[in-house]
mmCIF file of C-alpha atoms in Angstrom:
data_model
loop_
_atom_site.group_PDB
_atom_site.id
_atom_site.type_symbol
_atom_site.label_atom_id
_atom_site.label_comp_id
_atom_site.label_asym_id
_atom_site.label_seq_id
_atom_site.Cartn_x
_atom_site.Cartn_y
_atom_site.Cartn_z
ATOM 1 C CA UNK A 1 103.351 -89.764 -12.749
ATOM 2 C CA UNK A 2 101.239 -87.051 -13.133
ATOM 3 C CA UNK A 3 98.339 -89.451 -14.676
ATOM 4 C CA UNK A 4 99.272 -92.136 -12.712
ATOM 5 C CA UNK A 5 98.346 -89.934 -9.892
ATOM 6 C CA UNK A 6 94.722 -88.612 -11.752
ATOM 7 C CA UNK A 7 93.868 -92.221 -11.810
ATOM 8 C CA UNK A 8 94.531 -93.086 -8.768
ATOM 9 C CA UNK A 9 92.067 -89.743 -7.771
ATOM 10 C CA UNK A 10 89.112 -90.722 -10.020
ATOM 11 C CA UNK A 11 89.665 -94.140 -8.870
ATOM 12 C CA UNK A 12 89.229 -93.064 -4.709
ATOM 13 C CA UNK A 13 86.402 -90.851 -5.886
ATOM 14 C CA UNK A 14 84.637 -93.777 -7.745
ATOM 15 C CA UNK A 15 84.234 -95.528 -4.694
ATOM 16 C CA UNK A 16 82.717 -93.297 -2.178
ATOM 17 C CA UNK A 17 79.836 -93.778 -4.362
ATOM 18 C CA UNK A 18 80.862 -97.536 -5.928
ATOM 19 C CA UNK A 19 81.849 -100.880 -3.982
ATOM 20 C CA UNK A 20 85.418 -102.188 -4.052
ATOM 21 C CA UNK A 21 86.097 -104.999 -6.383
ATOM 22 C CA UNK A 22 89.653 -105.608 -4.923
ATOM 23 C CA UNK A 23 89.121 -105.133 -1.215
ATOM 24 C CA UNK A 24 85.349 -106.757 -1.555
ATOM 25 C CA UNK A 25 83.987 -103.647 0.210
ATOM 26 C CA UNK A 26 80.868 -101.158 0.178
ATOM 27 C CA UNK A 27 80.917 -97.730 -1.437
ATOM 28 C CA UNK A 28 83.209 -95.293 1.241
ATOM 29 C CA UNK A 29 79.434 -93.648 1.833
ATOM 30 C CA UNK A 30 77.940 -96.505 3.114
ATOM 31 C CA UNK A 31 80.104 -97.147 5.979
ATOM 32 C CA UNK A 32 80.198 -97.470 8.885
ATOM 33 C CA UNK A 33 82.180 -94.267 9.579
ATOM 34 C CA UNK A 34 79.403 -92.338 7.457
ATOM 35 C CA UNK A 35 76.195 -93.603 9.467
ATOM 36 C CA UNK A 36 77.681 -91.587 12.311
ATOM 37 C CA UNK A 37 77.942 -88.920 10.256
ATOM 38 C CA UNK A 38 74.388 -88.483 8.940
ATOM 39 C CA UNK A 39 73.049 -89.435 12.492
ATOM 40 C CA UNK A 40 74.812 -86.624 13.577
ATOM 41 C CA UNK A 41 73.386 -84.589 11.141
ATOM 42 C CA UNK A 42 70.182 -84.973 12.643
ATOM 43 C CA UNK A 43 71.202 -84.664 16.282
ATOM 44 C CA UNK A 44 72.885 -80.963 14.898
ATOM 45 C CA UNK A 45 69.593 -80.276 12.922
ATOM 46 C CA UNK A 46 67.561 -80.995 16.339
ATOM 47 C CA UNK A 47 70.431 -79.063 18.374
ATOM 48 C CA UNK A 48 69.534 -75.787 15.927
ATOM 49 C CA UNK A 49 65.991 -75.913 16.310
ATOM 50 C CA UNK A 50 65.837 -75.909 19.904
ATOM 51 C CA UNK A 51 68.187 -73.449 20.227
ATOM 52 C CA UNK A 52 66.035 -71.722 17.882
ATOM 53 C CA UNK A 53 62.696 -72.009 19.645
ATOM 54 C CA UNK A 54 64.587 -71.120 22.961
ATOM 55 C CA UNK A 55 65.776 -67.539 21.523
ATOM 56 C CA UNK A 56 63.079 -67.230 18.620
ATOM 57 C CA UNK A 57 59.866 -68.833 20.154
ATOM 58 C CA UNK A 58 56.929 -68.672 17.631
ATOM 59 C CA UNK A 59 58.788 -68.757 14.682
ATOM 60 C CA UNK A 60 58.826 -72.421 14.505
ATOM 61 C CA UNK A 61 55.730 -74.283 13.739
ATOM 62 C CA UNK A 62 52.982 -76.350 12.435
ATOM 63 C CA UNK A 63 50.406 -75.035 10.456
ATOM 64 C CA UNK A 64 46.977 -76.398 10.065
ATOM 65 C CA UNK A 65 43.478 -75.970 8.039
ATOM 66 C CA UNK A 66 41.279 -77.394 10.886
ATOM 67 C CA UNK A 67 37.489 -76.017 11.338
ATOM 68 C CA UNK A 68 35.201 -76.498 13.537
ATOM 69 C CA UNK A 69 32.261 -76.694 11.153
ATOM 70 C CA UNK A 70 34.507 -80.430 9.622
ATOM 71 C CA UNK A 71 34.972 -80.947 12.999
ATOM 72 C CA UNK A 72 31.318 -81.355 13.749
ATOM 73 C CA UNK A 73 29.965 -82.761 10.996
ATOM 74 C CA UNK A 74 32.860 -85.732 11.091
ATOM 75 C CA UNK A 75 31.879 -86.412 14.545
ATOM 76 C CA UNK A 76 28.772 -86.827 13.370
ATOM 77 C CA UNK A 77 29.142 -88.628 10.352
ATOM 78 C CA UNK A 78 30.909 -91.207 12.980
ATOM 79 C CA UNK A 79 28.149 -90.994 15.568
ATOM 80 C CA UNK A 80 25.322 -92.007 12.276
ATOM 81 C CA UNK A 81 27.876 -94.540 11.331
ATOM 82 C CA UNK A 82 27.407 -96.315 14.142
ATOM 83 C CA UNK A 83 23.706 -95.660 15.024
ATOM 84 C CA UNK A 84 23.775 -92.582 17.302
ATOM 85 C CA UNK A 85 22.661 -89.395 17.244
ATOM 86 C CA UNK A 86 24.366 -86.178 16.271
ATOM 87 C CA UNK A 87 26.089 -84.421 18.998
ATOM 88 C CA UNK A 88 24.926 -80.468 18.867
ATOM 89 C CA UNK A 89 27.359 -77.725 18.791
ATOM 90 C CA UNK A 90 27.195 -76.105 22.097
ATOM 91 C CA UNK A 91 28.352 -72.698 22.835
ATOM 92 C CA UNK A 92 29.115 -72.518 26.424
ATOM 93 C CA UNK A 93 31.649 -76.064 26.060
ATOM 94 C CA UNK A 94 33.087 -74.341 22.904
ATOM 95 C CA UNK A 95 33.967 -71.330 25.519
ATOM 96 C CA UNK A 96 34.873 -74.335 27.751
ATOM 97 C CA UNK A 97 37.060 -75.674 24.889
ATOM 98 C CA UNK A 98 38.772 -72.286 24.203
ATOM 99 C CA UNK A 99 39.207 -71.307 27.740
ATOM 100 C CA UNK A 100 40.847 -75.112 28.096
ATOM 101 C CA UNK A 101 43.725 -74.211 25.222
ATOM 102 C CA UNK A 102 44.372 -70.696 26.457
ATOM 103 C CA UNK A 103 45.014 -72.312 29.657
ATOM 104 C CA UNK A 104 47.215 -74.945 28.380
ATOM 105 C CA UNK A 105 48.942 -72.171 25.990
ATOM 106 C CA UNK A 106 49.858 -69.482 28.785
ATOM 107 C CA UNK A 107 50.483 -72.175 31.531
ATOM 108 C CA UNK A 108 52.729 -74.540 28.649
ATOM 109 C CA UNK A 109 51.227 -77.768 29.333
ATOM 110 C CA UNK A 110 49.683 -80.664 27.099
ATOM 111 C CA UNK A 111 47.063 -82.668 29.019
ATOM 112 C CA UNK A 112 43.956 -83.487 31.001
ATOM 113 C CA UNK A 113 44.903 -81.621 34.002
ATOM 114 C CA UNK A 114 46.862 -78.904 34.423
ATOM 115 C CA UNK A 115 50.137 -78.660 36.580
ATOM 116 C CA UNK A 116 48.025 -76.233 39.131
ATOM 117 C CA UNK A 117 45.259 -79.202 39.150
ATOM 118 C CA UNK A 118 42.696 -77.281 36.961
ATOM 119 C CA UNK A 119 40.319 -79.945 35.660
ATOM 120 C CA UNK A 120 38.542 -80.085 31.961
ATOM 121 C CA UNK A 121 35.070 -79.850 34.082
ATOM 122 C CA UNK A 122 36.246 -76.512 35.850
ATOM 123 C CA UNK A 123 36.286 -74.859 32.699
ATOM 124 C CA UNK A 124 32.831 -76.499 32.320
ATOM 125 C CA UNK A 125 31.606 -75.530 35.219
ATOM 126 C CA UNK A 126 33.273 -71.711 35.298
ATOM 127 C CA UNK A 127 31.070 -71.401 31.859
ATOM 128 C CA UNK A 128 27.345 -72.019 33.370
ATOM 129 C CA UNK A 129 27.326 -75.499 31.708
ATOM 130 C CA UNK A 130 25.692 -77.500 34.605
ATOM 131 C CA UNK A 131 26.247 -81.239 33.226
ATOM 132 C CA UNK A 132 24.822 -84.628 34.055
ATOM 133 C CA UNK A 133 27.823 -86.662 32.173
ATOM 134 C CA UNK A 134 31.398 -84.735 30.662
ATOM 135 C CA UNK A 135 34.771 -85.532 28.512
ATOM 136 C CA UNK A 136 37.416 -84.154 26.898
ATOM 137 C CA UNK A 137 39.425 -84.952 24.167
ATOM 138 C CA UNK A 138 42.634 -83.075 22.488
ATOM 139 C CA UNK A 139 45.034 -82.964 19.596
ATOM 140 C CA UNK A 140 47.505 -80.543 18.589
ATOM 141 C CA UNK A 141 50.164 -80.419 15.284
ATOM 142 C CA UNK A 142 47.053 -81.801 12.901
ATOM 143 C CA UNK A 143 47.009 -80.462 9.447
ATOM 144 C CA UNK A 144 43.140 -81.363 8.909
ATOM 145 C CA UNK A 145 39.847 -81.467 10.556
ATOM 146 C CA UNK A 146 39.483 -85.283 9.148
ATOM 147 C CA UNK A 147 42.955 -86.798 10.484
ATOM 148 C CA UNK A 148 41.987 -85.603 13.882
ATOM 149 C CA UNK A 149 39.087 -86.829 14.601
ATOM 150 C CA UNK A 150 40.228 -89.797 12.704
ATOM 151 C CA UNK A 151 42.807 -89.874 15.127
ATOM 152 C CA UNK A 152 40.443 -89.787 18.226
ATOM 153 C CA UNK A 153 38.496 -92.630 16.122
ATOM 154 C CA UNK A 154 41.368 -95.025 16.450
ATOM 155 C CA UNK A 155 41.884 -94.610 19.599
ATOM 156 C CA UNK A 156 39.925 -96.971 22.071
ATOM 157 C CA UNK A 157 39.334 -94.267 24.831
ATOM 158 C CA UNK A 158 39.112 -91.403 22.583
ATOM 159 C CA UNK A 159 36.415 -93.500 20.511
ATOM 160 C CA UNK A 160 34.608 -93.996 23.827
ATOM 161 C CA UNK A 161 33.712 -90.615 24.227
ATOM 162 C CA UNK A 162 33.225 -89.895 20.141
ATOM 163 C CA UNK A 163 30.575 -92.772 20.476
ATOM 164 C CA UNK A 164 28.764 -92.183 23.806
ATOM 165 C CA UNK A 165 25.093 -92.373 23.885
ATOM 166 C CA UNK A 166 25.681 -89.797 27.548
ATOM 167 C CA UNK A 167 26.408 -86.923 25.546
ATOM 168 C CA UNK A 168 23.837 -84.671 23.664
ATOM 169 C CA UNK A 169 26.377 -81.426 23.197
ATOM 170 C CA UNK A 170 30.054 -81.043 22.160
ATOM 171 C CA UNK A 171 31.958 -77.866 22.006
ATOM 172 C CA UNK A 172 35.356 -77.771 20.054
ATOM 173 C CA UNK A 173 38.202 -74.883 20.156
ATOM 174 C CA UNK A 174 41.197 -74.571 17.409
ATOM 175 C CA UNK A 175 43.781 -72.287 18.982
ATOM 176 C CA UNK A 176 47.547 -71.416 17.622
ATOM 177 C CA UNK A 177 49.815 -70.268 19.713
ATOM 178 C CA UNK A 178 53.282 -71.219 21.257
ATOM 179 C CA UNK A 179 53.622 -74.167 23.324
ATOM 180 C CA UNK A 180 56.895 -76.018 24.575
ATOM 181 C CA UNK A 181 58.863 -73.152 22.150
ATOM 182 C CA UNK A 182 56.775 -74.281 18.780
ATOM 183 C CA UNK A 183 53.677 -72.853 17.352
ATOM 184 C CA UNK A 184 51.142 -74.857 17.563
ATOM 185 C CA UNK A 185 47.455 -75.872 16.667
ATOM 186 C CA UNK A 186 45.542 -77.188 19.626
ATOM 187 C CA UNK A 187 42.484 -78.843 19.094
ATOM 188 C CA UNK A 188 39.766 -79.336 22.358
ATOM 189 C CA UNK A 189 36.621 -81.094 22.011
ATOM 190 C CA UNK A 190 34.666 -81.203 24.964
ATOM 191 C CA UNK A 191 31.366 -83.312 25.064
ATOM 192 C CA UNK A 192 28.408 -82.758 27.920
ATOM 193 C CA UNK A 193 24.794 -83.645 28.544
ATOM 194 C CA UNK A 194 23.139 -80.888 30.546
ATOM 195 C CA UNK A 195 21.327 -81.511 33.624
ATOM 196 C CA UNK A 196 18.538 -79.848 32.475
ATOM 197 C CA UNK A 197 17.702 -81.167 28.989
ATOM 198 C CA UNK A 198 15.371 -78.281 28.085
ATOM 199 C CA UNK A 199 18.231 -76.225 28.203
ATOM 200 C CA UNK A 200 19.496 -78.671 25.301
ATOM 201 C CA UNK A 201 20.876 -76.186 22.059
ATOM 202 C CA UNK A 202 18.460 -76.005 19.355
ATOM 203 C CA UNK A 203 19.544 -76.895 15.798
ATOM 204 C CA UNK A 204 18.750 -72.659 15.060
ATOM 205 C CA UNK A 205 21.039 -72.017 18.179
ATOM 206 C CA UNK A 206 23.331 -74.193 16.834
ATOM 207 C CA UNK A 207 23.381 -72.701 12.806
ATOM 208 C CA UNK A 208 23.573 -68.911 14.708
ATOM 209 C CA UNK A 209 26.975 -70.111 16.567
ATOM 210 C CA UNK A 210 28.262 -71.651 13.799
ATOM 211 C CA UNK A 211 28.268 -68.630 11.589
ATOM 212 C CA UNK A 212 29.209 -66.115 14.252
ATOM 213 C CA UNK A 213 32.345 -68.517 13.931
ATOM 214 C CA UNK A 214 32.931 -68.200 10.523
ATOM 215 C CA UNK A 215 33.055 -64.193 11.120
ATOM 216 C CA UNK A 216 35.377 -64.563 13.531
ATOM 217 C CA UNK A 217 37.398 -66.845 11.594
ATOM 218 C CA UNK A 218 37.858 -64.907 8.518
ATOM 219 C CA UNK A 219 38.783 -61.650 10.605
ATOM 220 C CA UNK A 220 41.450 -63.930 12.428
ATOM 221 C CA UNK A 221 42.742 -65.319 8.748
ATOM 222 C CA UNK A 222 43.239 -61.586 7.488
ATOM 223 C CA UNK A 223 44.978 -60.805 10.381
ATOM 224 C CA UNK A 224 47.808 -64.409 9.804
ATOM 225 C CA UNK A 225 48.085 -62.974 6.079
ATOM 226 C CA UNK A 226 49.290 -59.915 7.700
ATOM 227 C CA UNK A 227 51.199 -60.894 10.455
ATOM 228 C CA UNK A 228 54.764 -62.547 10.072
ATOM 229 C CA UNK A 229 54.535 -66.543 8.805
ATOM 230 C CA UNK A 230 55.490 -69.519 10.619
ATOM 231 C CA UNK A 231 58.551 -71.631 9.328
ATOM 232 C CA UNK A 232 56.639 -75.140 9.315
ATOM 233 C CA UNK A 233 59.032 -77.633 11.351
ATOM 234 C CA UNK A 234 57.733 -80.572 9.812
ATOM 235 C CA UNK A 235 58.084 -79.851 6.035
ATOM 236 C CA UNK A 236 61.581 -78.799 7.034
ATOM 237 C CA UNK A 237 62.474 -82.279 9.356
ATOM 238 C CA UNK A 238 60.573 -84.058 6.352
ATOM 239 C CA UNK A 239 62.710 -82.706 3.489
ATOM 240 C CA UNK A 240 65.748 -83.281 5.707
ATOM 241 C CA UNK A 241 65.230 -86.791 6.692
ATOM 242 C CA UNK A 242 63.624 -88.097 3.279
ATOM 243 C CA UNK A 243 67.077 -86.204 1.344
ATOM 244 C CA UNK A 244 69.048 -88.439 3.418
ATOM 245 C CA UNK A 245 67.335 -91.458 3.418
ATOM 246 C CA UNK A 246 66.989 -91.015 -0.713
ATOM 247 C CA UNK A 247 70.689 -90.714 -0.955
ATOM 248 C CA UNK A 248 71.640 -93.898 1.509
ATOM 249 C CA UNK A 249 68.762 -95.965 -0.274
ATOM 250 C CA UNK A 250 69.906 -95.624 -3.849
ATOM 251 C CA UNK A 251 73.483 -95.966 -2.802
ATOM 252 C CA UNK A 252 72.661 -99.139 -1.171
ATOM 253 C CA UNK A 253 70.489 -99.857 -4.818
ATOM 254 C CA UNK A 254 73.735 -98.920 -6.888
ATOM 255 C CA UNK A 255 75.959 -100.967 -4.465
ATOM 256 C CA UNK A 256 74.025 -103.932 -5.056
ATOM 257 C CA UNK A 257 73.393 -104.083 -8.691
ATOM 258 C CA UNK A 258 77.038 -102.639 -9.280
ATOM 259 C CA UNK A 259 78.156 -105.884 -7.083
ATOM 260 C CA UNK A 260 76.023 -108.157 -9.106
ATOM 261 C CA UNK A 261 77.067 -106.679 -12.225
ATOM 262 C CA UNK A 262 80.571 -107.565 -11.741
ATOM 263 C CA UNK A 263 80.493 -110.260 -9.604
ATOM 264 C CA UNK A 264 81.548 -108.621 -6.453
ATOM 265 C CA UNK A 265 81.471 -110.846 -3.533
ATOM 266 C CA UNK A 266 81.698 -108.370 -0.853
ATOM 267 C CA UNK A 267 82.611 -109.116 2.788
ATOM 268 C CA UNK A 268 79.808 -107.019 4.445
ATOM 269 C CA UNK A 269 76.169 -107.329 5.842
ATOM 270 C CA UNK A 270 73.391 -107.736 3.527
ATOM 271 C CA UNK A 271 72.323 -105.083 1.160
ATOM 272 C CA UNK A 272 69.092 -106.253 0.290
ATOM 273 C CA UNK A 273 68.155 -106.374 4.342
ATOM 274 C CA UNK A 274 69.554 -102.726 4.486
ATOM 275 C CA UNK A 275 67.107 -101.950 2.001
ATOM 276 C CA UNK A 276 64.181 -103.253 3.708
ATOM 277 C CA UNK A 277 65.438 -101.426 7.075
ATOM 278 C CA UNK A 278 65.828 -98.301 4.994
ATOM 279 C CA UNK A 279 62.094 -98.467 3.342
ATOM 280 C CA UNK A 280 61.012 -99.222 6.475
ATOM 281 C CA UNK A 281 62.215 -96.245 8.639
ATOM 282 C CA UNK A 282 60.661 -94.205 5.719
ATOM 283 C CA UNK A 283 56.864 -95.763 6.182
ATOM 284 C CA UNK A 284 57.835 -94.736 9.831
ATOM 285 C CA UNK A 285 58.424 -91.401 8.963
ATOM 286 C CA UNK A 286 55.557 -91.332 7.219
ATOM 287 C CA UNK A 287 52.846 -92.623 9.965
ATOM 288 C CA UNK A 288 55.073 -89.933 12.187
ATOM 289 C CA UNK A 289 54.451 -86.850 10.100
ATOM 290 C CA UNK A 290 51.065 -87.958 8.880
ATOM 291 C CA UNK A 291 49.744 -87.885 12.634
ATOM 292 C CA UNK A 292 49.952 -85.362 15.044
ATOM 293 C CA UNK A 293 49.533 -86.299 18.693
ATOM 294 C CA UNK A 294 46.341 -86.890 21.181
ATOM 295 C CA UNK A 295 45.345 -87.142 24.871
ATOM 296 C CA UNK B 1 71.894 -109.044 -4.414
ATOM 297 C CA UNK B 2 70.676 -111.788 -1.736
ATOM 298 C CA UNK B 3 67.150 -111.499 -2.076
ATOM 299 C CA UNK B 4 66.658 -115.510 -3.103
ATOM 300 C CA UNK B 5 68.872 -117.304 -1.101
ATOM 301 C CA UNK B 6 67.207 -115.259 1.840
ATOM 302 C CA UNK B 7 63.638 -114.532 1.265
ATOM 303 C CA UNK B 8 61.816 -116.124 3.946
ATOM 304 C CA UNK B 9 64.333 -114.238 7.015
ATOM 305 C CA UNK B 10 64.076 -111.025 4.602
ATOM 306 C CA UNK B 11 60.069 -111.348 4.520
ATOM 307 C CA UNK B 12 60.249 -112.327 8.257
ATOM 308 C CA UNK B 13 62.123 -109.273 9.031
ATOM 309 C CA UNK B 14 59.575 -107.049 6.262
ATOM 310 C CA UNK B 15 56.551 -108.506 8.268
ATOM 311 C CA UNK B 16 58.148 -107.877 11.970
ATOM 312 C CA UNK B 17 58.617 -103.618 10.496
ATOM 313 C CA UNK B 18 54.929 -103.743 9.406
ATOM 314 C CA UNK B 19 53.412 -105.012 12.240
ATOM 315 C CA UNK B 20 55.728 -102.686 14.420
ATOM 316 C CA UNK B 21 54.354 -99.474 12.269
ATOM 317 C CA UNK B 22 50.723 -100.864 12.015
ATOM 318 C CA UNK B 23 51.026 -101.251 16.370
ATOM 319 C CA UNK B 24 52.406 -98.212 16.690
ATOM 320 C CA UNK B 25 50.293 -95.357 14.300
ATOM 321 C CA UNK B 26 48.007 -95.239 17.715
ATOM 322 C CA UNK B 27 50.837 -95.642 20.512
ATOM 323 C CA UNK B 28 49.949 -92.686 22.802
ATOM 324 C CA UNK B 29 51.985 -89.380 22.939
ATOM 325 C CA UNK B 30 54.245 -90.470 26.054
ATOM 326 C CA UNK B 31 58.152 -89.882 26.313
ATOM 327 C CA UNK B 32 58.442 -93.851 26.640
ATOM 328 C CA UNK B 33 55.561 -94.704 24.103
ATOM 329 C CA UNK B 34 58.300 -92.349 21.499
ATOM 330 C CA UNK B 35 61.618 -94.060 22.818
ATOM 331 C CA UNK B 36 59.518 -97.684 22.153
ATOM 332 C CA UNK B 37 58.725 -96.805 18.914
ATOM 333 C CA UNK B 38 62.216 -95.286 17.511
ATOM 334 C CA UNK B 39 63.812 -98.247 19.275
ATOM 335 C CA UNK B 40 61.585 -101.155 18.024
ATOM 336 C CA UNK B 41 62.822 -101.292 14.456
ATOM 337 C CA UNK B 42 66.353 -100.553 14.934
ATOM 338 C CA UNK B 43 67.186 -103.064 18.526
ATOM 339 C CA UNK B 44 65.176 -106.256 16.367
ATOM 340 C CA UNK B 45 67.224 -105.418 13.507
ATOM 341 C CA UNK B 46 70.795 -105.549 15.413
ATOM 342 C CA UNK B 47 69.465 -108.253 17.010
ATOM 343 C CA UNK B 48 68.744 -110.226 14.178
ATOM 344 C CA UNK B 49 71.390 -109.184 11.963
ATOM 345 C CA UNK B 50 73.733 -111.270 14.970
ATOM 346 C CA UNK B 51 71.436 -114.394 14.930
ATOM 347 C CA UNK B 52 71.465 -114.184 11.033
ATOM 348 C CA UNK B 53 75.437 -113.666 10.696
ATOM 349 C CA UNK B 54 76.122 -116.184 13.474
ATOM 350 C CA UNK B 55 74.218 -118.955 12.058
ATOM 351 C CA UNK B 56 75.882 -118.411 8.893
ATOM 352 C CA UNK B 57 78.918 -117.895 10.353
ATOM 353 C CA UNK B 58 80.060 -114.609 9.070
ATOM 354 C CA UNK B 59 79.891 -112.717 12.316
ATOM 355 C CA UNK B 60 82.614 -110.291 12.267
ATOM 356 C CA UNK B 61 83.276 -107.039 13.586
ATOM 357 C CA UNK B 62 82.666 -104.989 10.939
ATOM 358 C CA UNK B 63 79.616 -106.844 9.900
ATOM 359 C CA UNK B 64 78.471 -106.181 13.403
ATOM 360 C CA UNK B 65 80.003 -102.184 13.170
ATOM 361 C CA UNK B 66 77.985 -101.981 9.911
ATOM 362 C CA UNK B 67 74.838 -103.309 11.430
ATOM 363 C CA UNK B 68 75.379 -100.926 14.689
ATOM 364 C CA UNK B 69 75.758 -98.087 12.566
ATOM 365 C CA UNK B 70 72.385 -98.503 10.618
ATOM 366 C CA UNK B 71 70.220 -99.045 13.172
ATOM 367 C CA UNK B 72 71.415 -95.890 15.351
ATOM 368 C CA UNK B 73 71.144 -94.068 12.563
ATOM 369 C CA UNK B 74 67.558 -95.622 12.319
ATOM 370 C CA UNK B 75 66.878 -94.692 15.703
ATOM 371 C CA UNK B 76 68.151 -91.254 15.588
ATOM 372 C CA UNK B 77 66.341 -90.780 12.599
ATOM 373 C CA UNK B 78 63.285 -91.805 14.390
ATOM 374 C CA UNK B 79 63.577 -90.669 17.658
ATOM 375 C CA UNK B 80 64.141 -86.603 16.604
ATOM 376 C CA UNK B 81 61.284 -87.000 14.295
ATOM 377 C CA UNK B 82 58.603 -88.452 16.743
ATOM 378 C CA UNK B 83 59.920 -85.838 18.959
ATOM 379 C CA UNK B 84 59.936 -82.660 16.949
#
């Protein structure tokens, strides 16, 4: 009895992870029972992290290698690509830009124009930039300089205002801080053409700014080394989701070569369409976590 | 494994998700533009996974259950990860 009853055991536990040759069915992990389970898996994953930004703001993040100096020259690159000429690094819309992600930062909102109606040119303006022609675009939860303005790139109005023969002068800002309960990376490029054009920046101007930057960003890096890290959200959604997806794939693999194997006709949907639903969703993860988001 | 028997609805079905993910990489950041986008894959698939198993008559509940169950999972799976 007492083997009888092993058997049977080994036998159940066999098929959560092999199909049924009797009862022509799928591996007990591939039901239908089971999808509910790993979606809620997810749902409880995304139910702990907002409760976690809501009583641990900060701690939760994205964290990026952007600089403005890539920034620049990959606008540029761009620009030359396609027969303009390079946009000069302008201090007063880099204050713009930086004034423009503080703003969005302490009043938590992500766009054009803030709640209270504040518009991109008001930071312009407040910073002694009198313009003939202005934009503005943004991007926050990048990784690197080059996927963001390869971002704005494929974008048709963000491309618009990368390849604008009315602008002379862009300004960019790269500010971290906590927005919507995450850390986050906020990138603001503002473009202008000065009324005046003899008050254009001059490439010395420009080479001046640029290093004063690169002080101030390796003072701001010593002080992240020292201060507590952030627990990146992505990495953690991404090992989460792909663990999952893994295990479902090559069970659906195992549950169609087992079936083939030894001639199991099963009664059930089709495994190689699964498949191609399953690699799909994982491209999709991938173009979602490769690409932060722009306005 | 079906692959043979089914190829041309299987590379129909492979072009439809690669077109959808090609479209979407430079969807805007909108609430809707997300929902779209975790929905697309999942909704064709359900869809076509009843067109598919009615034709061949092998529509049956828990062909339809095991369909169901995939693509919410799809779209969960989608959905808190474009929204994270």
């Amino acid at each position: 009895m007492k083997d009888l009853a092993q058997v049977k055991s080994r036998h159940s536990f066999k098929h959560h992870f092999l199909p049924h040759k009797e009862h022509k069915k799928r591996a007990r992990l591939l039901h239908h029972k089971f999808f509910y389970f790993y979606a809620s898996l997810f749902l409880f994953f995304v139910l702990i992290l907002n409760v976690s930004k809501t009583f641990i703001p900060g701690v939760l993040g994205y964290d990026s290698e952007i600089k403005i100096s890539e920034l620049l020259e990959k606008t540029n690159k761009i620009r030359e690509d396609n027969g303009l000429p390079k946009l000069i690094l302008n201090e007063k819309l880099s204050k713009a830009a930086q004034e423009k992600a503080s703003y969005m930062f302490k009043f938590n909102f992500w766009a054009h124009t803030a709640p209270d109606g504040t518009e991109p040119w008001d930071f312009i303006i407040r910073n002694n930039y009198d313009y003939s022609y202005a934009g503005e675009n943004l991007a926050r939860n990048f990784y690197y300089s080059n996927e963001v303005v390869q971002a704005w790139f494929n974008s048709p109005s963000h491309k618009e205002n990368l390849l604008s023969a009315n602008y002379d002068e862009v300004g960019f800002a790269v500010v971290s801080g906590v927005l919507d309960g995450y850390e986050t990376t906020l990138v603001v490029q503002m473009f202008g053409r000065p009324k005046d054009l003899s008050t254009l920046t001059t490439i010395e101007q420009q080479n001046l700014f640029l290093a004063s930057l690169n002080e101030k960003k390796e003072s701001v890096n010593q002080a992240k080394v020292e201060g507590s890290s952030v627990i990146d959200v992505s990495t953690i959604f991404r090992y989460l989701a792909f663990s999952i997806l893994g295990f479902v794939l090559a069970l659906f693999l195992l549950d169609g070569f087992y079936s083939k194997k030894h001639g199991i006709d099963k009664f059930t949907g089709h495994t190689s369409a699964h498949l191609i639903m399953i690699l799909a969703t994982a491209v999709s993860l991938l173009v979602i976590f490769k690409n932060g988001h722009i306005i | 494994m079906n692959l043979r028997k089914h190829l041309i609805e299987y590379s129909f079905i492979a072009l439809y998700f690669g077109f959808m993910i090609y479209f979407f990489q430079n969807l805007g950041d909108s609430f809707y533009s997300k929902i779209i986008f975790s929905a697309a894959l999942p909704v064709f698939y359900l869809l076509w996974s009843i067109v598919h198993h009615y034709f061949e008559d092998r529509l049956t509940v828990p062909i339809f259950l095991e369909y169901l169950s995939i693509s919410l999972f799809v779209f969960i799976i989608l959905l808190t990860a474009s929204t994270i």
